[in-house]
Amino acid sequence: MAGTDPIAEAEADGAADALFVLTAALLTPARFPSVLGDDYPAACAALGLQPYAEGYGLVFGQDGLGARWTVVVDDVSLVAVAISSWDCGMAYDLSPDEHSVVAGLPGWPLAVVTRAPGVPAPHDPEPEEGDPAPLVPPSGDAWGPAQRRLGADEVALQWSAWRSQVTDGASSDTGAAVPSETPAPSENAVSSSEPAASPRTPAEAAPRPTTWFERPSPKKAAPSQKAVPPPKAAPSTDAATSGEGVSSTGAAAAADAVADPYTGVRRALDELRGYLKEPPPIGRVRSSDTGTDGGVRTLRADGPGWSLVARPDDMAFVLLDELPGEVLPVARGPRLPALLEGLDAMAVRPS
C-alpha cells in the first residue's frame, strides 16, 4: 500500500492554515521570556514589536503542515488566564479572537518540547517573500547572554536548593563581594563552581491543552496602544536569540575573571547601584512573589554581561557571561541590604 503524505492531506483538507496551540507565555514589562533580552523593550525588539505598556501574549503552536508559529496577541488577560489554568492542572481552551492577533511569526523563540498530534514533526515554515527569518531558541551548546539569563531564572525557581549550599557562616553580615586578594571563599561571599542547572523555558514545563484557530498573516500591523516611554540612555543589550558569547571586550573580562571571579560581581553591583540613581529600561529589574516561603519576593535584575537573583531579606547570586555555568553567591553585608531594598522598591511587579 502506498504511504500517505500528511502535508498533502493537510493541504487538501484545507487544514494547513489552522494552528494547533501547544503552549503560551506572557510578554509584559513585569513578565517576559528572558531569552529575548535583558529588559522589556529589548524583548519586544527581538520579536519586532513595539514595547506597549499593556504587553502581549505569545501563543506557540504548529499549523496543519507541522510548521512552527509564534502568534502574538494583545489579549494579555486571556493568555494569563490560560497559563494560570494550565499551571493548576486545569483544562483551558485558548482560542484568541482574530481581532486580537497582532502578528504571526515563523518559528519559536523558546524550546517547546510538546508537539501537535496528527501533523508532521515541528519544522520551520516555507519562507515567502518578505517574511522575517524564523525565530529559533538559544543553543544549548554555547554560553552567552540568553543562556546566562535562563540560568538565573532557574536559580530563582530553585532558590531553596541553591541557598542551602551556602553555609550560615559564609552569609554573615560582614561585606559584599570577595576581595581579589582573598585566596579562598570567606565570610564576605562564596563562589560556587557548580554549573547553573540546565534551564527550562516556561514552555517546557508540561504538555498544554490544544485548540485550533486560523493562522494569522506575519505582516499584520500592530494595534494602536499606549507605548512604554522611551528609556533613558542605558548600556545596550544583546539580540536575545542570537546565542552570541561575550562582547569584543569579553577576552579581557574572561582573563580578569580567571584571576578574580568576583571582578564581574563587583561590576554588576556597581551598575545596580547606578540603577537606583538613573532608572534603567523597564523590566530590567523585576520582583515576583515566589508563591512559597510565606510569600517572600524574588528579585531578578539583568545588565550587560550579568544577571542577578536575590531575596530582598537575604543574599544574592550573580551569573556572568565571562564565567560559563558559574553561579557566584554574594553574602549579605553592610551594603547589600540597602541595595536589595532599593531595587525591590523600584522593581516592576506583575499586576
Coordinates of C-alpha atoms in Angstrom, one line a residue:
M1 CA 0.0 0.0 0.0
A2 CA 1.4 3.4 -0.9
G3 CA 2.2 5.6 2.0
T4 CA 0.2 8.8 2.7
D5 CA 1.7 12.3 2.6
P6 CA 0.4 14.2 5.7
I7 CA 1.4 17.5 4.3
A8 CA -0.5 16.9 1.1
E9 CA -3.5 15.6 3.1
A10 CA -3.5 18.8 5.2
E11 CA -3.4 21.0 2.1
A12 CA -6.2 19.0 0.5
D13 CA -8.4 19.2 3.6
G14 CA -7.7 23.0 4.0
A15 CA -6.2 22.5 7.4
A16 CA -2.8 23.9 6.5
D17 CA -3.8 27.4 7.8
A18 CA -5.1 26.3 11.1
L19 CA -2.9 26.5 14.2
F20 CA -2.6 23.8 16.9
V21 CA -1.8 25.5 20.2
L22 CA 0.9 23.9 22.3
T23 CA 1.7 26.5 25.0
A24 CA 1.8 30.2 25.7
A25 CA 3.8 32.9 27.5
L26 CA 3.4 36.5 28.6
L27 CA 5.4 39.4 27.2
T28 CA 4.8 42.2 29.6
P29 CA 7.1 44.7 31.4
A30 CA 7.0 42.5 34.6
R31 CA 7.0 39.1 32.9
F32 CA 8.6 38.1 29.7
P33 CA 10.8 35.2 28.4
S34 CA 14.2 36.2 29.5
V35 CA 15.8 34.6 26.4
L36 CA 14.5 37.6 24.5
G37 CA 16.5 40.3 26.2
D38 CA 17.7 42.0 29.4
D39 CA 14.5 44.2 29.6
Y40 CA 11.1 44.6 28.2
P41 CA 11.9 46.9 25.3
A42 CA 14.8 44.6 24.3
A43 CA 12.5 41.6 24.4
C44 CA 9.9 43.3 22.2
A45 CA 12.6 44.4 19.8
A46 CA 13.7 40.8 19.4
L47 CA 10.3 40.0 18.0
G48 CA 9.9 43.2 16.0
L49 CA 7.3 44.6 18.3
Q50 CA 6.7 48.0 19.9
P51 CA 7.1 48.0 23.7
Y52 CA 3.4 48.8 24.5
A53 CA 2.7 49.2 28.2
E54 CA -0.1 46.7 28.2
G55 CA 2.1 44.0 26.8
Y56 CA 1.3 40.9 24.7
G57 CA 0.5 37.3 24.9
L58 CA 2.7 34.8 22.9
V59 CA 1.0 31.6 21.6
F60 CA 3.2 28.8 20.3
G61 CA 1.9 26.2 18.0
Q62 CA 2.0 24.3 14.8
D63 CA 0.0 24.7 11.6
G64 CA -1.7 21.8 9.8
L65 CA 1.6 21.2 7.9
G66 CA 3.6 20.9 11.2
A67 CA 5.3 24.3 10.8
R68 CA 6.2 26.2 13.9
W69 CA 4.5 29.6 14.5
T70 CA 4.5 32.2 17.3
V71 CA 1.3 34.1 17.4
V72 CA 1.4 37.5 19.1
V73 CA -1.9 38.7 20.6
D74 CA -2.9 41.8 22.5
D75 CA -5.4 40.0 24.8
V76 CA -3.0 39.6 27.7
S77 CA -5.7 38.7 30.2
L78 CA -6.9 35.7 28.1
V79 CA -3.4 34.3 27.8
A80 CA -2.7 34.9 31.5
V81 CA -5.9 33.0 32.5
A82 CA -4.9 30.1 30.2
I83 CA -1.4 29.9 31.7
S84 CA -2.8 30.0 35.3
S85 CA -5.3 27.3 34.5
W86 CA -2.7 25.1 32.9
D87 CA -0.3 25.6 35.8
C88 CA -3.1 24.4 38.2
G89 CA -3.7 21.3 36.1
M90 CA -7.0 22.6 34.7
A91 CA -8.1 22.4 31.0
Y92 CA -8.4 25.7 29.2
D93 CA -9.3 26.3 25.6
L94 CA -7.0 29.1 24.4
S95 CA -8.7 30.5 21.3
P96 CA -7.8 34.2 20.8
D97 CA -10.1 36.2 18.7
E98 CA -8.7 37.0 15.3
H99 CA -9.1 40.7 16.0
S100 CA -6.7 40.4 19.0
V101 CA -3.9 38.9 16.8
V102 CA -1.0 41.4 16.3
A103 CA 1.3 39.2 14.2
G104 CA 2.2 35.7 13.3
L105 CA 5.9 35.0 13.4
P106 CA 7.5 31.9 11.9
G107 CA 9.4 29.7 14.3
W108 CA 9.6 29.6 18.1
P109 CA 12.0 31.7 20.3
L110 CA 11.7 29.1 23.1
A111 CA 12.3 25.4 23.1
V112 CA 8.9 23.8 23.0
V113 CA 9.1 20.1 23.8
T114 CA 5.5 19.2 23.0
R115 CA 4.2 18.6 19.5
A116 CA 0.8 18.5 17.9
P117 CA -0.7 15.1 17.2
G118 CA -1.6 14.1 13.7
V119 CA 0.6 16.6 11.9
P120 CA 4.3 16.3 10.7
A121 CA 7.1 16.9 13.1
P122 CA 7.8 20.6 14.0
H123 CA 9.8 22.4 11.4
D124 CA 10.2 26.0 10.1
P125 CA 7.6 27.1 7.6
E126 CA 8.4 27.5 3.9
P127 CA 9.6 31.2 3.6
E128 CA 7.6 33.6 1.5
E129 CA 8.8 36.9 0.1
G130 CA 9.0 39.5 2.8
D131 CA 8.7 37.0 5.7
P132 CA 11.1 37.5 8.7
A133 CA 13.6 34.9 9.4
P134 CA 12.2 32.1 11.6
L135 CA 12.6 32.5 15.4
V136 CA 15.0 30.0 17.0
P137 CA 15.6 29.2 20.6
P138 CA 19.1 29.7 22.0
S139 CA 21.6 27.0 21.5
G140 CA 22.3 24.7 24.5
D141 CA 25.9 24.1 23.3
A142 CA 27.2 27.5 24.0
W143 CA 27.1 30.0 26.8
G144 CA 26.0 33.6 26.1
P145 CA 23.6 36.2 27.3
A146 CA 20.5 34.2 26.7
Q147 CA 21.9 31.1 28.5
R148 CA 23.0 33.3 31.4
R149 CA 19.5 34.8 31.8
L150 CA 17.9 31.3 31.6
G151 CA 20.4 30.1 34.2
A152 CA 19.4 33.0 36.5
D153 CA 15.7 32.1 36.0
E154 CA 16.5 28.5 37.0
V155 CA 18.3 29.7 40.2
A156 CA 15.3 31.8 41.1
L157 CA 13.0 28.8 40.6
Q158 CA 15.2 26.6 42.7
W159 CA 16.2 29.2 45.3
S160 CA 16.0 26.9 48.3
A161 CA 18.3 24.4 46.7
W162 CA 20.9 26.9 45.8
R163 CA 20.6 28.8 49.2
S164 CA 21.1 25.5 51.1
Q165 CA 24.6 25.2 49.5
V166 CA 25.7 28.4 51.2
T167 CA 26.8 28.0 54.9
D168 CA 25.4 30.2 57.6
G169 CA 29.0 31.4 58.4
A170 CA 29.5 32.4 54.8
S171 CA 26.4 34.6 54.8
S172 CA 27.3 36.6 57.9
D173 CA 26.6 40.4 57.6
T174 CA 30.2 41.5 57.1
G175 CA 30.6 42.5 53.5
A176 CA 29.6 42.2 49.8
A177 CA 32.0 40.6 47.3
V178 CA 35.1 38.6 47.9
P179 CA 38.2 40.9 47.6
S180 CA 40.6 39.9 44.9
E181 CA 43.4 39.1 47.3
T182 CA 41.3 36.6 49.2
P183 CA 42.7 33.1 48.3
A184 CA 39.6 31.2 49.3
P185 CA 35.9 31.8 50.0
S186 CA 35.4 33.9 53.1
E187 CA 32.5 35.3 55.1
N188 CA 32.0 38.1 52.6
A189 CA 30.9 36.0 49.7
V190 CA 31.4 32.5 48.5
S191 CA 32.0 31.1 45.0
S192 CA 30.4 28.0 43.6
S193 CA 31.9 26.0 40.8
E194 CA 28.7 24.1 40.3
P195 CA 27.2 24.8 36.9
A196 CA 23.9 26.5 36.7
A197 CA 21.2 23.9 36.4
S198 CA 20.1 23.2 32.8
P199 CA 17.5 25.9 32.4
R200 CA 14.0 25.1 31.3
T201 CA 11.8 27.6 29.5
P202 CA 8.2 28.0 30.7
A203 CA 7.1 26.2 27.5
E204 CA 8.9 23.0 28.7
A205 CA 7.1 22.6 31.9
A206 CA 4.3 20.3 30.8
P207 CA 2.1 19.5 27.7
R208 CA -0.5 22.1 27.2
P209 CA -4.2 21.9 26.1
T210 CA -4.7 22.3 22.4
T211 CA -7.1 24.0 20.2
W212 CA -7.4 25.3 16.6
F213 CA -7.8 28.8 15.2
E214 CA -6.8 30.5 12.0
R215 CA -3.1 31.2 11.4
P216 CA -2.6 34.9 11.0
S217 CA -0.5 36.7 8.5
P218 CA 3.0 37.5 9.6
K219 CA 2.6 41.0 8.2
K220 CA -0.4 42.1 10.2
A221 CA 0.2 45.5 11.7
A222 CA 0.3 46.1 15.5
P223 CA -2.7 47.8 17.0
S224 CA -2.6 51.3 18.3
Q225 CA -1.8 51.2 22.0
K226 CA -0.1 53.2 24.6
A227 CA 3.7 52.7 24.3
V228 CA 6.1 52.5 27.1
P229 CA 8.0 55.8 27.4
P230 CA 11.4 55.5 25.7
P231 CA 14.1 54.6 28.3
K232 CA 16.9 57.0 29.2
A233 CA 20.3 56.1 27.9
A234 CA 21.5 52.8 29.2
P235 CA 24.1 50.2 28.2
S236 CA 23.0 48.3 25.1
T237 CA 22.0 44.7 25.4
D238 CA 22.3 41.7 23.1
A239 CA 20.0 40.3 20.5
A240 CA 18.4 37.6 22.7
T241 CA 18.1 34.7 20.4
S242 CA 21.4 35.0 18.6
G243 CA 23.3 32.9 21.1
E244 CA 26.4 35.1 20.9
G245 CA 29.0 34.9 23.6
V246 CA 30.9 37.7 25.2
S247 CA 31.4 41.1 23.6
S248 CA 34.6 42.4 22.0
T249 CA 35.9 43.1 25.4
G250 CA 35.0 39.6 26.5
A251 CA 38.5 38.2 26.3
A252 CA 39.8 40.8 28.8
A253 CA 36.8 40.2 31.0
A254 CA 37.4 36.5 30.9
A255 CA 41.0 36.9 31.8
D256 CA 40.1 39.1 34.8
A257 CA 37.5 36.5 35.8
V258 CA 40.1 33.8 35.9
A259 CA 42.3 36.0 38.2
D260 CA 39.4 37.0 40.4
P261 CA 35.9 35.6 39.7
Y262 CA 34.4 38.4 41.7
T263 CA 35.6 41.2 39.5
G264 CA 32.4 40.8 37.4
V265 CA 30.3 40.6 40.5
R266 CA 31.6 43.9 41.8
R267 CA 31.0 45.4 38.4
A268 CA 27.4 44.2 38.4
L269 CA 26.8 45.5 41.9
D270 CA 28.2 48.9 40.9
E271 CA 25.9 49.0 37.9
L272 CA 22.9 48.0 40.1
R273 CA 23.6 50.9 42.4
G274 CA 23.6 53.1 39.3
Y275 CA 20.1 51.8 38.6
L276 CA 18.9 53.4 41.8
K277 CA 20.2 56.8 40.6
E278 CA 19.3 56.5 36.9
P279 CA 16.4 54.1 36.3
P280 CA 17.1 51.5 33.6
P281 CA 14.7 50.4 30.9
I282 CA 11.5 49.0 32.2
G283 CA 11.7 45.3 33.1
R284 CA 15.5 45.4 33.7
V285 CA 14.6 44.9 37.4
R286 CA 11.7 42.7 38.3
S287 CA 10.1 41.5 41.6
S288 CA 7.8 38.5 41.8
D289 CA 6.0 36.5 44.5
T290 CA 7.6 33.1 44.7
G291 CA 4.4 31.5 46.0
T292 CA 6.4 29.7 48.6
D293 CA 8.3 30.6 51.8
G294 CA 5.5 32.7 53.1
G295 CA 5.2 34.9 50.1
V296 CA 8.8 36.1 50.1
R297 CA 9.6 38.0 46.9
T298 CA 12.4 37.2 44.5
L299 CA 14.4 39.9 42.6
R300 CA 15.6 39.4 39.1
A301 CA 17.9 42.0 37.5
D302 CA 19.9 42.0 34.3
G303 CA 22.6 44.1 32.7
P304 CA 25.2 43.9 30.0
G305 CA 27.1 40.7 30.8
W306 CA 25.5 39.8 34.1
S307 CA 22.3 38.6 35.8
L308 CA 21.3 38.8 39.5
V309 CA 18.9 36.7 41.5
A310 CA 18.2 37.8 45.1
R311 CA 15.8 37.8 48.0
P312 CA 15.4 41.3 49.5
D313 CA 15.7 39.9 53.0
D314 CA 18.6 37.5 52.3
M315 CA 21.5 37.2 49.9
A316 CA 22.1 37.2 46.1
F317 CA 23.5 35.1 43.3
V318 CA 25.2 36.5 40.2
L319 CA 25.9 34.9 36.8
L320 CA 28.3 36.3 34.3
D321 CA 28.9 36.0 30.6
E322 CA 32.6 35.5 31.1
L323 CA 32.1 32.6 33.6
P324 CA 30.1 30.0 31.7
G325 CA 27.8 28.0 34.0
E326 CA 29.2 29.6 37.2
V327 CA 26.8 30.8 40.0
L328 CA 28.5 33.2 42.3
P329 CA 26.8 33.8 45.7
V330 CA 27.1 37.2 47.3
A331 CA 26.7 37.2 51.1
R332 CA 24.6 39.7 52.9
G333 CA 26.8 42.6 54.2
P334 CA 26.6 46.2 55.3
R335 CA 25.8 47.5 51.8
L336 CA 23.9 44.7 50.2
P337 CA 20.6 45.0 52.2
A338 CA 20.1 48.6 51.2
L339 CA 20.8 47.8 47.6
L340 CA 18.3 45.0 47.5
E341 CA 15.7 47.0 49.3
G342 CA 16.1 49.9 46.8
L343 CA 15.9 47.5 43.9
D344 CA 12.8 45.9 45.2
A345 CA 11.2 49.2 45.7
M346 CA 11.8 50.3 42.1
A347 CA 11.2 46.9 40.5
V348 CA 8.2 46.3 38.2
R349 CA 5.7 43.7 39.6
P350 CA 3.1 41.6 37.9
S351 CA -0.3 43.2 38.1

